[in-house]
PDB file of C-alpha atoms in Angstrom:
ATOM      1  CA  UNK A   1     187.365 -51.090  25.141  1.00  0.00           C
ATOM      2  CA  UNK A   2     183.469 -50.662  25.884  1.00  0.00           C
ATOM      3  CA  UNK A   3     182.542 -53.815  23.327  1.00  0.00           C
ATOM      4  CA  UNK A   4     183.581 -56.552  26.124  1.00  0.00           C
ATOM      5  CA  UNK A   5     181.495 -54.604  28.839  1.00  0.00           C
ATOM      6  CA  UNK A   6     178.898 -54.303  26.343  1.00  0.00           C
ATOM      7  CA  UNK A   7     178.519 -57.891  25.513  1.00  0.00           C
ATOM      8  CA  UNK A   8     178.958 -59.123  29.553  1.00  0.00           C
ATOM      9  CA  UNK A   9     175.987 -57.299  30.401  1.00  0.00           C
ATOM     10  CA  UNK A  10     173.692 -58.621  27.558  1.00  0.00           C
ATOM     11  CA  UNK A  11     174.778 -62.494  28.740  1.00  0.00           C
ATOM     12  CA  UNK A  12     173.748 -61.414  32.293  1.00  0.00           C
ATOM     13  CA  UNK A  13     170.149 -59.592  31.244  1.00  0.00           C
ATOM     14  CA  UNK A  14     169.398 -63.084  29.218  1.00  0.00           C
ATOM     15  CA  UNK A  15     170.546 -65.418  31.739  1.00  0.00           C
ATOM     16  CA  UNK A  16     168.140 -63.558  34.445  1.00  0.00           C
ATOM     17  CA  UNK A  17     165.350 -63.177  32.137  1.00  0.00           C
ATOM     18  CA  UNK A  18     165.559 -66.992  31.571  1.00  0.00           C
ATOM     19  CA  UNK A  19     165.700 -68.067  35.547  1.00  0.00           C
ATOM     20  CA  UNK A  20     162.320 -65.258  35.532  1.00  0.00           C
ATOM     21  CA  UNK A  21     160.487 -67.434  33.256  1.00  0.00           C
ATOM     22  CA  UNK A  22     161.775 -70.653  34.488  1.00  0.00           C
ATOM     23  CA  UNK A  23     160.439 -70.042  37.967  1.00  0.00           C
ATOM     24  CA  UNK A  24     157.065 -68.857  36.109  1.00  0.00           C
ATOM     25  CA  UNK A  25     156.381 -71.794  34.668  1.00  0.00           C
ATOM     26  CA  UNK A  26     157.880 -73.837  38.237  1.00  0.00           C
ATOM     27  CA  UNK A  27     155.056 -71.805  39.867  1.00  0.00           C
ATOM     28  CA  UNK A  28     151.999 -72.716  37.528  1.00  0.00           C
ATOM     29  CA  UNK A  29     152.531 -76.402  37.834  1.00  0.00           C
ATOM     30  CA  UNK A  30     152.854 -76.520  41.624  1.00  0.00           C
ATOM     31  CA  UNK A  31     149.634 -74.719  41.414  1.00  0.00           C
ATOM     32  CA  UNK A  32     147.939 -77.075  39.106  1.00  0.00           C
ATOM     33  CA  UNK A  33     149.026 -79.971  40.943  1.00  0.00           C
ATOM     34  CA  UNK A  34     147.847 -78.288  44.185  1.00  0.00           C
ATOM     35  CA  UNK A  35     144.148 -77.377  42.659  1.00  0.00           C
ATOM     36  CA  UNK A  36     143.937 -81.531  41.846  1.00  0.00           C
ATOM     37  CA  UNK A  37     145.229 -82.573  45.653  1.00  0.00           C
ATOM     38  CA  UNK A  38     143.498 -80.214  47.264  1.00  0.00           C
ATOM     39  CA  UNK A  39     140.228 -81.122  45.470  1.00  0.00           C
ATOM     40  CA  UNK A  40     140.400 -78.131  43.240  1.00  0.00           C
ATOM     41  CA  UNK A  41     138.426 -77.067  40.063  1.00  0.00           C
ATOM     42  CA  UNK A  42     139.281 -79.816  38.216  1.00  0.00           C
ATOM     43  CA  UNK A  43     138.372 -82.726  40.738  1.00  0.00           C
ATOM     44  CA  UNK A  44     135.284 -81.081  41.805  1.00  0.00           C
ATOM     45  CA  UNK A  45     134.083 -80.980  38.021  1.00  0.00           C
ATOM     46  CA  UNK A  46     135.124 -84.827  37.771  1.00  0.00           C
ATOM     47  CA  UNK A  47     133.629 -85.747  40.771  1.00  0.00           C
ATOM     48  CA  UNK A  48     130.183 -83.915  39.400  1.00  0.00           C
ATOM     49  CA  UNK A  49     129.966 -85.445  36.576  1.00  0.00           C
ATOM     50  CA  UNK A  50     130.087 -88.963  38.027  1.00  0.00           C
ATOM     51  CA  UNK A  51     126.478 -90.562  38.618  1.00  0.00           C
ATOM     52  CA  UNK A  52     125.167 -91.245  42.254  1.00  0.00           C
ATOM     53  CA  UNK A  53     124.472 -94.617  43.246  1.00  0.00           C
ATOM     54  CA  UNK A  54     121.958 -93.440  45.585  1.00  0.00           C
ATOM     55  CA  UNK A  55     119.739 -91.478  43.088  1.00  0.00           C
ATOM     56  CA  UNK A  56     118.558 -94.745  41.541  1.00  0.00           C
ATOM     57  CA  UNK A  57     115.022 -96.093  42.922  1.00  0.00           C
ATOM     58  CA  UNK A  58     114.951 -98.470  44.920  1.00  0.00           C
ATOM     59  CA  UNK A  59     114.209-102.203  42.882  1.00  0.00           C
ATOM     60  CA  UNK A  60     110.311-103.421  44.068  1.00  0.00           C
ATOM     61  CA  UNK A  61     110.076-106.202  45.573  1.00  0.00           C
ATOM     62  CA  UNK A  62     109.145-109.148  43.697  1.00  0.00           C
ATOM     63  CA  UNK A  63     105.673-110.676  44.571  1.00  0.00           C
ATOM     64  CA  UNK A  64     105.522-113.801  46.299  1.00  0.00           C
ATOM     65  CA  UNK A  65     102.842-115.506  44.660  1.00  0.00           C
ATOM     66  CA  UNK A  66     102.687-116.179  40.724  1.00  0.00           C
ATOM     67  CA  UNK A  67     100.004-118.510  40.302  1.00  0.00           C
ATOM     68  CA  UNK A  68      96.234-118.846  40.629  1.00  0.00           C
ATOM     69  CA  UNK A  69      94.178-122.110  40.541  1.00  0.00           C
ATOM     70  CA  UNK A  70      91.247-122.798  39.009  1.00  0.00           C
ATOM     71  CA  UNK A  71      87.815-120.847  40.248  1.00  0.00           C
ATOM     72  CA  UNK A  72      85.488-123.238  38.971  1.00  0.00           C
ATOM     73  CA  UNK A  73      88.193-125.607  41.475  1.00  0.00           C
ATOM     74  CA  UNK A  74      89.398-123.624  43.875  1.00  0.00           C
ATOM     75  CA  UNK A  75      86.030-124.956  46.435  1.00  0.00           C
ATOM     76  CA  UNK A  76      85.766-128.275  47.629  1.00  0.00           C
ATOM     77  CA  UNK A  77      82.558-130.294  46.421  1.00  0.00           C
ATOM     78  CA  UNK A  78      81.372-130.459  49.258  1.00  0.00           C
ATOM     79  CA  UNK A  79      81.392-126.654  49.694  1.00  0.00           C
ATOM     80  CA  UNK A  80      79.689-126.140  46.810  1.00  0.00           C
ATOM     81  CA  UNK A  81      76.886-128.282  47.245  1.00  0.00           C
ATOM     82  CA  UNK A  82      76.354-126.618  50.892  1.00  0.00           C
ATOM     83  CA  UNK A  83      76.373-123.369  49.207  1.00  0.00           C
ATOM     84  CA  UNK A  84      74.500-123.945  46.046  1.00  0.00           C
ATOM     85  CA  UNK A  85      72.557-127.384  46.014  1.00  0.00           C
ATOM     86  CA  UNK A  86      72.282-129.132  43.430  1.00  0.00           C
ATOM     87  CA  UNK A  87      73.660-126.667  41.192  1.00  0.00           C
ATOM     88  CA  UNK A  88      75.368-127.665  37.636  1.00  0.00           C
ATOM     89  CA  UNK A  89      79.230-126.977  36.672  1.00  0.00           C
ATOM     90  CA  UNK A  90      79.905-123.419  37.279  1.00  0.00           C
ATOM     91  CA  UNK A  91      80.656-121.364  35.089  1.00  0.00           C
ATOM     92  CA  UNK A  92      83.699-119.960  34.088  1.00  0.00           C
ATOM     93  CA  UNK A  93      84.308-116.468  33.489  1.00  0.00           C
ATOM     94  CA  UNK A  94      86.576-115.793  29.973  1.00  0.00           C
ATOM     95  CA  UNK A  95      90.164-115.213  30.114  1.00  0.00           C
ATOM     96  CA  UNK A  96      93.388-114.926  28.643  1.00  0.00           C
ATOM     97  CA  UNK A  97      95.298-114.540  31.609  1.00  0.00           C
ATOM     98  CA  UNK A  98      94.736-117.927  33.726  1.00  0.00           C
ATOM     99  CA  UNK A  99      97.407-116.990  35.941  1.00  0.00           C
ATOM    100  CA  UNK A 100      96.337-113.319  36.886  1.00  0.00           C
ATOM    101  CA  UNK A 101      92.843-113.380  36.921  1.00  0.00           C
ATOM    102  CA  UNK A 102      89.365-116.104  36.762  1.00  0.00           C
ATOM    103  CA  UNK A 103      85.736-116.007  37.963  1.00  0.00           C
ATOM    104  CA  UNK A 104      83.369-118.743  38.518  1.00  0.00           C
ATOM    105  CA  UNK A 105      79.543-118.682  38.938  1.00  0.00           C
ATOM    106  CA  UNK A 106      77.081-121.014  40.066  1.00  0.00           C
ATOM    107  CA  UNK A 107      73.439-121.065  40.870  1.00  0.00           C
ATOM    108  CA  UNK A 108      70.776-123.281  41.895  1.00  0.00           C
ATOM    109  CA  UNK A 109      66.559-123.330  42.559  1.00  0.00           C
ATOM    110  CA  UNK A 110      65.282-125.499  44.721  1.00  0.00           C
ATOM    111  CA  UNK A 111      61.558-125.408  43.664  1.00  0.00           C
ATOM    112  CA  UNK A 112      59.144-127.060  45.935  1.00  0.00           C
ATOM    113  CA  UNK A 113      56.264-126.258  44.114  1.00  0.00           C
ATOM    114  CA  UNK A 114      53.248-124.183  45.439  1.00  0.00           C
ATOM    115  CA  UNK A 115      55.226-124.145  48.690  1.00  0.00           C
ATOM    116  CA  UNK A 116      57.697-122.159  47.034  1.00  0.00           C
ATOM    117  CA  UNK A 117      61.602-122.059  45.978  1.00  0.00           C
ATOM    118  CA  UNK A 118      64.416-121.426  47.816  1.00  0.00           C
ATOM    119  CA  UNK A 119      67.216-119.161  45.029  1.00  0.00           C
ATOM    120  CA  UNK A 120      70.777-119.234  45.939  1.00  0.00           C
ATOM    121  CA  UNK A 121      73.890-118.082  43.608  1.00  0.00           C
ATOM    122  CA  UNK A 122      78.029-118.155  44.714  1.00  0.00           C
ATOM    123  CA  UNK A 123      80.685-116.546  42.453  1.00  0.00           C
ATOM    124  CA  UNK A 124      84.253-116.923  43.391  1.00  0.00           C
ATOM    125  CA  UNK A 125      86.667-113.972  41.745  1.00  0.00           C
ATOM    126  CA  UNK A 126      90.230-114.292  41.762  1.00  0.00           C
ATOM    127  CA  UNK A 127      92.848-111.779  40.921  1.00  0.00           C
ATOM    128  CA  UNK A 128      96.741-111.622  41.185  1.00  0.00           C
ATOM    129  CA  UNK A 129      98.690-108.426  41.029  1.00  0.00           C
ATOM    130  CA  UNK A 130     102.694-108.518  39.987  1.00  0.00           C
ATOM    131  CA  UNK A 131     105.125-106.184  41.267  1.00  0.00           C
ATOM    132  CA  UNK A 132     105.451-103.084  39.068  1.00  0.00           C
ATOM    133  CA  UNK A 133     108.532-100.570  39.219  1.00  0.00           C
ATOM    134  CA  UNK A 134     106.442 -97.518  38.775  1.00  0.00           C
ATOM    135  CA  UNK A 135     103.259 -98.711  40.973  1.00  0.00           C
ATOM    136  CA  UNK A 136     104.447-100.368  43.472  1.00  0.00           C
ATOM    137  CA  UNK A 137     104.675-104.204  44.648  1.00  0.00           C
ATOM    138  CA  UNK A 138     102.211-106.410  43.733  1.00  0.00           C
ATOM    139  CA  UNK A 139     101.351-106.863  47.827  1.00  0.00           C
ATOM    140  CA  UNK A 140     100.623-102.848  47.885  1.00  0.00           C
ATOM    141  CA  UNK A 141      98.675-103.209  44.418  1.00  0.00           C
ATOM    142  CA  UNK A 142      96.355-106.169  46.088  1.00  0.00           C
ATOM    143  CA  UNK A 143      96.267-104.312  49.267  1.00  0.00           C
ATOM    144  CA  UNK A 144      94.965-100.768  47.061  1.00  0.00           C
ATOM    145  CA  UNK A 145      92.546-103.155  45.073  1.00  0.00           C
ATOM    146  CA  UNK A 146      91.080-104.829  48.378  1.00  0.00           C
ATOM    147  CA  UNK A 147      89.843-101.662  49.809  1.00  0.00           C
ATOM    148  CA  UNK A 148      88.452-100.479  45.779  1.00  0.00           C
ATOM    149  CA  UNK A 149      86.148-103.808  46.349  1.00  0.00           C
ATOM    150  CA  UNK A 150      85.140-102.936  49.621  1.00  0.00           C
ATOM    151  CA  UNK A 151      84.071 -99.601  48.674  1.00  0.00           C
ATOM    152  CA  UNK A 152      82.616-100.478  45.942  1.00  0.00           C
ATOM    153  CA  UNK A 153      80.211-103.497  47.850  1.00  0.00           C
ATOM    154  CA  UNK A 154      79.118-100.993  50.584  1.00  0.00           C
ATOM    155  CA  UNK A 155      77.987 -98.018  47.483  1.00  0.00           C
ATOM    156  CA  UNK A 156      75.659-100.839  46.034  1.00  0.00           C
ATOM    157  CA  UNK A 157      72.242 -99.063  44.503  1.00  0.00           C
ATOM    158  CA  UNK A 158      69.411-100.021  47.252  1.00  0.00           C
ATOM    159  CA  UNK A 159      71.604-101.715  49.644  1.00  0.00           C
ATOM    160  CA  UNK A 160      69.648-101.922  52.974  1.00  0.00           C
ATOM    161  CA  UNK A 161      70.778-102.772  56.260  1.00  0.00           C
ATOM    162  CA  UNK A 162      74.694-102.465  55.447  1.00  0.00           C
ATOM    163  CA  UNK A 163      77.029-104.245  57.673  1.00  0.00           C
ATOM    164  CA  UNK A 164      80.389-104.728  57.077  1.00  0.00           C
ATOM    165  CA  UNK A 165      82.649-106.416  59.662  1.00  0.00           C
ATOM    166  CA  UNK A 166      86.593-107.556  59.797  1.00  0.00           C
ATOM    167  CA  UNK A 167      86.818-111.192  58.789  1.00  0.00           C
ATOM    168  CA  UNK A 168      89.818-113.493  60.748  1.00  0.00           C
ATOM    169  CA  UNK A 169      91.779-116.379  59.397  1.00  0.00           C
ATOM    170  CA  UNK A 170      91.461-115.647  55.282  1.00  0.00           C
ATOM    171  CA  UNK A 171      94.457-114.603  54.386  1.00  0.00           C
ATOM    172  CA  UNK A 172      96.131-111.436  55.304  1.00  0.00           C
ATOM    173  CA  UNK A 173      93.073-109.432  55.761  1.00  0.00           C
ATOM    174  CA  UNK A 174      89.480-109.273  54.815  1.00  0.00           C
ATOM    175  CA  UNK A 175      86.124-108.218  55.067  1.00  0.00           C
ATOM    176  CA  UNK A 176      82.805-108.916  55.042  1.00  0.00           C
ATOM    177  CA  UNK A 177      79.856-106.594  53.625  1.00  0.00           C
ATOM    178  CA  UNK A 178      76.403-107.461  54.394  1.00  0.00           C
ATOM    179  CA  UNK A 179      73.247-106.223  53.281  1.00  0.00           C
ATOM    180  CA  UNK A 180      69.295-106.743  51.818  1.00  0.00           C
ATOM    181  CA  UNK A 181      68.517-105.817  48.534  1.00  0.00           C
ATOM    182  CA  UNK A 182      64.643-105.968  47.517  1.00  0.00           C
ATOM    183  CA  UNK A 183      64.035-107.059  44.011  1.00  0.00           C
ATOM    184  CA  UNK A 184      60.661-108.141  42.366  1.00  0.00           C
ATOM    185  CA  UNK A 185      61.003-111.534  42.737  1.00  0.00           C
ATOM    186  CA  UNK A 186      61.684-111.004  46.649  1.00  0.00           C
ATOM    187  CA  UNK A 187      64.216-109.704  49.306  1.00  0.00           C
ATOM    188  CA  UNK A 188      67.750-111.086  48.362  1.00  0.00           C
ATOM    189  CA  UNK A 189      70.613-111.500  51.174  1.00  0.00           C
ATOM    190  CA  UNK A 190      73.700-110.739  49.831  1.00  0.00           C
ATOM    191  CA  UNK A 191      77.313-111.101  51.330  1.00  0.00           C
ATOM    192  CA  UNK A 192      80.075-110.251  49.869  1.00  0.00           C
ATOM    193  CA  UNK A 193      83.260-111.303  51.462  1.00  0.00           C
ATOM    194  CA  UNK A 194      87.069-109.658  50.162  1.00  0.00           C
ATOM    195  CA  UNK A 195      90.228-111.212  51.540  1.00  0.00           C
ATOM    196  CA  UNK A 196      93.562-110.846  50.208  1.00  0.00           C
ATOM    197  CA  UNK A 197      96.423-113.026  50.982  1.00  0.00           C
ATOM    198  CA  UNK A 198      99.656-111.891  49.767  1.00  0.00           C
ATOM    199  CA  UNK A 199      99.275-110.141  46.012  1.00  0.00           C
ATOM    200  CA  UNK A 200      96.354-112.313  45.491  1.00  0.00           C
ATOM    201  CA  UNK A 201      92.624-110.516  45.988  1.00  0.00           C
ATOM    202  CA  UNK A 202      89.952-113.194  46.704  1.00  0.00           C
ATOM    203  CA  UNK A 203      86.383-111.978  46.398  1.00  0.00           C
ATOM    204  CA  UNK A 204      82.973-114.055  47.282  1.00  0.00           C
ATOM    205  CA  UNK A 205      79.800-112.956  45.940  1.00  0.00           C
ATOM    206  CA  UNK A 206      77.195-115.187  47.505  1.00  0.00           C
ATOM    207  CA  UNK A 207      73.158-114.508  48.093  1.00  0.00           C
ATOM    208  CA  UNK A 208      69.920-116.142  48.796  1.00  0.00           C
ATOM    209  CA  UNK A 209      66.340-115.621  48.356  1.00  0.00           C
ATOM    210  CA  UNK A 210      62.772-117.117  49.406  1.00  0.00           C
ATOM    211  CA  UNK A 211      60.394-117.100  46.318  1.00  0.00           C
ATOM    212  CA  UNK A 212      57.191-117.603  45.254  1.00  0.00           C
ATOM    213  CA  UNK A 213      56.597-117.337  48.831  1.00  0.00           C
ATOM    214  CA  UNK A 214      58.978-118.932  50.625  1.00  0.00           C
ATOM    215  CA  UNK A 215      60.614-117.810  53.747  1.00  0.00           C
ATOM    216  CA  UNK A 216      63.860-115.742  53.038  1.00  0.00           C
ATOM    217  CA  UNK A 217      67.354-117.372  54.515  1.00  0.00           C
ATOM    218  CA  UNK A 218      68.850-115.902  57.581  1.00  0.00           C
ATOM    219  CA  UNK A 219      70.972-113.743  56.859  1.00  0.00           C
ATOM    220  CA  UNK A 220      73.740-114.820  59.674  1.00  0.00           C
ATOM    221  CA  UNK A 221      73.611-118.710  58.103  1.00  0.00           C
ATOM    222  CA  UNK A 222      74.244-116.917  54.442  1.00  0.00           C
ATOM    223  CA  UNK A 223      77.461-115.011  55.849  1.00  0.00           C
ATOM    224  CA  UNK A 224      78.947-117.894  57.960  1.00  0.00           C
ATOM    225  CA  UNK A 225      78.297-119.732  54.448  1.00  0.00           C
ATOM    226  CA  UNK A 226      80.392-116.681  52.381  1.00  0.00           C
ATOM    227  CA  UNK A 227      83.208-116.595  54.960  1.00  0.00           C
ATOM    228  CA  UNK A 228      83.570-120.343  54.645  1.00  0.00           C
ATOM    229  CA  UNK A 229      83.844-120.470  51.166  1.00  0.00           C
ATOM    230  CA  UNK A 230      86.441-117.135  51.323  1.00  0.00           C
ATOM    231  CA  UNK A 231      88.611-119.068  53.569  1.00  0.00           C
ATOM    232  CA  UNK A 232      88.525-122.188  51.110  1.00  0.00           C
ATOM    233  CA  UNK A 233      89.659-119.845  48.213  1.00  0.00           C
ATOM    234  CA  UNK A 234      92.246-118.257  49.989  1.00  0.00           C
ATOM    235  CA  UNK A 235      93.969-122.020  51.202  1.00  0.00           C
ATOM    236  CA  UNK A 236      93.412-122.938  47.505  1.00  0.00           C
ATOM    237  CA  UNK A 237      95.389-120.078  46.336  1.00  0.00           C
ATOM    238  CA  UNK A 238      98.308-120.675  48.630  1.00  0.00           C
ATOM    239  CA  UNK A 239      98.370-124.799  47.622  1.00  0.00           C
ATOM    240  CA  UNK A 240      98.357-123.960  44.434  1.00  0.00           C
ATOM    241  CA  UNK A 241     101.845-122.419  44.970  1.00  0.00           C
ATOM    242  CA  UNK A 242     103.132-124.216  46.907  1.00  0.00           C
ATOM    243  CA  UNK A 243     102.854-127.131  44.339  1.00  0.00           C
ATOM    244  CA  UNK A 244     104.529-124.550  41.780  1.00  0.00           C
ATOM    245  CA  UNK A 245     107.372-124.276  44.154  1.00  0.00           C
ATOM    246  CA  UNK A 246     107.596-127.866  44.521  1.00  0.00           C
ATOM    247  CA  UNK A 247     107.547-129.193  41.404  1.00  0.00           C
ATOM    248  CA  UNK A 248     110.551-126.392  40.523  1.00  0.00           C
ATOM    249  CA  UNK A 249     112.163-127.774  43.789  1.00  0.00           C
ATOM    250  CA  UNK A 250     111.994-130.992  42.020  1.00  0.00           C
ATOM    251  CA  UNK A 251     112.594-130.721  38.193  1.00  0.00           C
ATOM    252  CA  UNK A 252     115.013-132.976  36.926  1.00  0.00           C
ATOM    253  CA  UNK A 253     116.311-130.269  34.806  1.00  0.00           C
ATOM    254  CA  UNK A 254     117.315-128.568  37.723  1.00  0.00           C
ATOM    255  CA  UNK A 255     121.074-127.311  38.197  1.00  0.00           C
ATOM    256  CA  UNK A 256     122.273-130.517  40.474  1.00  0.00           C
ATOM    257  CA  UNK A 257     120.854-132.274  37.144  1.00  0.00           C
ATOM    258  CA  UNK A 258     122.605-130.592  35.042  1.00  0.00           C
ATOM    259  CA  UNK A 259     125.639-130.534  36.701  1.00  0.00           C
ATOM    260  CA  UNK A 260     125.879-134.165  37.628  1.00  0.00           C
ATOM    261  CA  UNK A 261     124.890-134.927  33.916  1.00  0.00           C
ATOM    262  CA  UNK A 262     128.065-132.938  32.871  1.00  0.00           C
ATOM    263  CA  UNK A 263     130.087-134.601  35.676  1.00  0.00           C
ATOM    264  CA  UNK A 264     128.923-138.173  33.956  1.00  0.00           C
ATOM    265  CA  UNK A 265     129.704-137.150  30.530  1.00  0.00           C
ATOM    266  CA  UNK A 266     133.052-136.047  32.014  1.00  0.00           C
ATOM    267  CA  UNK A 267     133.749-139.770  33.167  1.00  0.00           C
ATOM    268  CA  UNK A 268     132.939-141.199  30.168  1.00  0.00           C
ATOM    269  CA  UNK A 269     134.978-139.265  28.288  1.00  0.00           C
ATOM    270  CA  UNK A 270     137.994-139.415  30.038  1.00  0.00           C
ATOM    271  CA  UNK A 271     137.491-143.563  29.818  1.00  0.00           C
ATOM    272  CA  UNK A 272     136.901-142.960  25.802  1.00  0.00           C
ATOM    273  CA  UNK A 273     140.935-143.962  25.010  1.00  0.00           C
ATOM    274  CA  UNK A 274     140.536-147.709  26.946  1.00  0.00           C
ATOM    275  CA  UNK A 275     139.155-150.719  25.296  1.00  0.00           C
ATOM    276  CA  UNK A 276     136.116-152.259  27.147  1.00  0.00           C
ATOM    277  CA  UNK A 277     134.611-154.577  25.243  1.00  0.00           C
ATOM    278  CA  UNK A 278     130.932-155.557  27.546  1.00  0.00           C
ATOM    279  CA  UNK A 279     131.528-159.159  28.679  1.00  0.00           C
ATOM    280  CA  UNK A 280     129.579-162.253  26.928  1.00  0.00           C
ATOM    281  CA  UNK A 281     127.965-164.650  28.800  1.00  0.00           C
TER     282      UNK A 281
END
């Protein structure tokens, strides 16, 4: 009689224990699935470990100028022989780098005999400066290296009567040092002029001396001759990239080349399966 009753109850115990566990395991997904919506553990730790876009240094901007001409060219002739009469072929400093860096040198002595000589000697530096990720762009490196040559002209050994003055219309910016330095052949004027235009650093080295006796130049003819020649360099720099730029503009190898050669090649081939036999005459 009590076997029936006995067995009833253990079906009921086993089918509440199951609906227990059931609903368990109901509640842990709902809460899993909540967590993820609601931005939880799980989506913070995947959103973490996902790189920032913004953490990444900004690229440097590419320099604008990639080119240098020629010192021993970059004057006119007629410059030259206003600066340094009579003077040979200058002379070219040694390089392996034609297109980042050159010097040129020239000197001349005008020797008049027991009346004396007249000394004059012009070098024309030329440096370019690319862009560089970790130093900056190649206008910021020029600009940096423009004020290094400044400096360096106004902590010359000796220097007497030190001027330097802004210089207008060579390049971006530039600068003009000034100054006497006494030697033992006689009192040398030197000017040094720095202008940079772009990444490109021009600097002009020019000076002058009376010897043997001779009356020393004025000093404000010898600067008006250095900014002259500055402002030559400078426009020589620029032409000399602007021809780069158009001869690329211009290359025959270009993509409208290319692309109409493929578009002719195209035409011929599709005319490959007729027979057209050139006409005799």
């Amino acid at each position: 009689m009590h076997r029936p009753a006995q067995r009833l109850t253990r079906i009921l115990v086993c089918a509440a224990t199951a609906t227990v566990i059931v609903g368990a395991a109901g509640c842990s997904s709902d809460s899993e699935g909540g967590d993820a919506k609601e931005g939880g553990p799980s989506a913070s730790a995947s959103s973490s470990a996902a790189p920032s876009a913004s953490s990444a240094p900004p690229a440097v901007e590419k320099a604008k100028f990639s080119r240098l001409p020629n010192a021993c060219e970059a004057l006119p002739k007629k410059v030259r022989e206003d600066l340094v009469p009579n003077a040979k072929s200058g002379k070219a400093g040694s390089s392996n780098e034609a297109d980042s860096r050159g010097t040129c040198s020239w000197s001349s002595l005008d020797n008049n005999g027991v009346d004396g000589s007249q000394f004059r000697w012009l070098t024309v530096s030329l440096l370019r400066l690319d862009s560089d990720q970790s130093r900056g762009s190649g206008e910021e490196l020029a600009r940096e290296y423009l004020t290094k040559q400044v400096t360096d002209a106004k902590a010359t050994a000796g220097a007497k009567k030190l001027t330097a003055t802004p210089l207008s219309g060579a390049g971006d910016e530039a600068q003009t040092i000034a100054y006497d330095l006494k030697k033992k052949e006689g009192t040398f004027k030197q000017q040094t002029v720095v202008a940079r235009v772009e990444n490109v650093v021009v600097t002009v080295d020019y000076n002058g001396a009376g010897l043997a006796g001779d009356a020393t130049p004025g000093a404000d003819a010898l600067t008006k001759a250095a900014q002259r020649a500055a402002k030559e360099v400078v426009s020589a720099v620029v032409a000399a990239n602007d021809t780069a730029a158009d001869a690329a503009e211009e290359d025959p190898k270009d993509d409208k080349g290319t692309k109409d050669a493929k578009d002719d090649k195209g035409d011929a081939g599709e005319g490959a399966g007729m027979s057209m036999s050139p006409s005799k005459s």
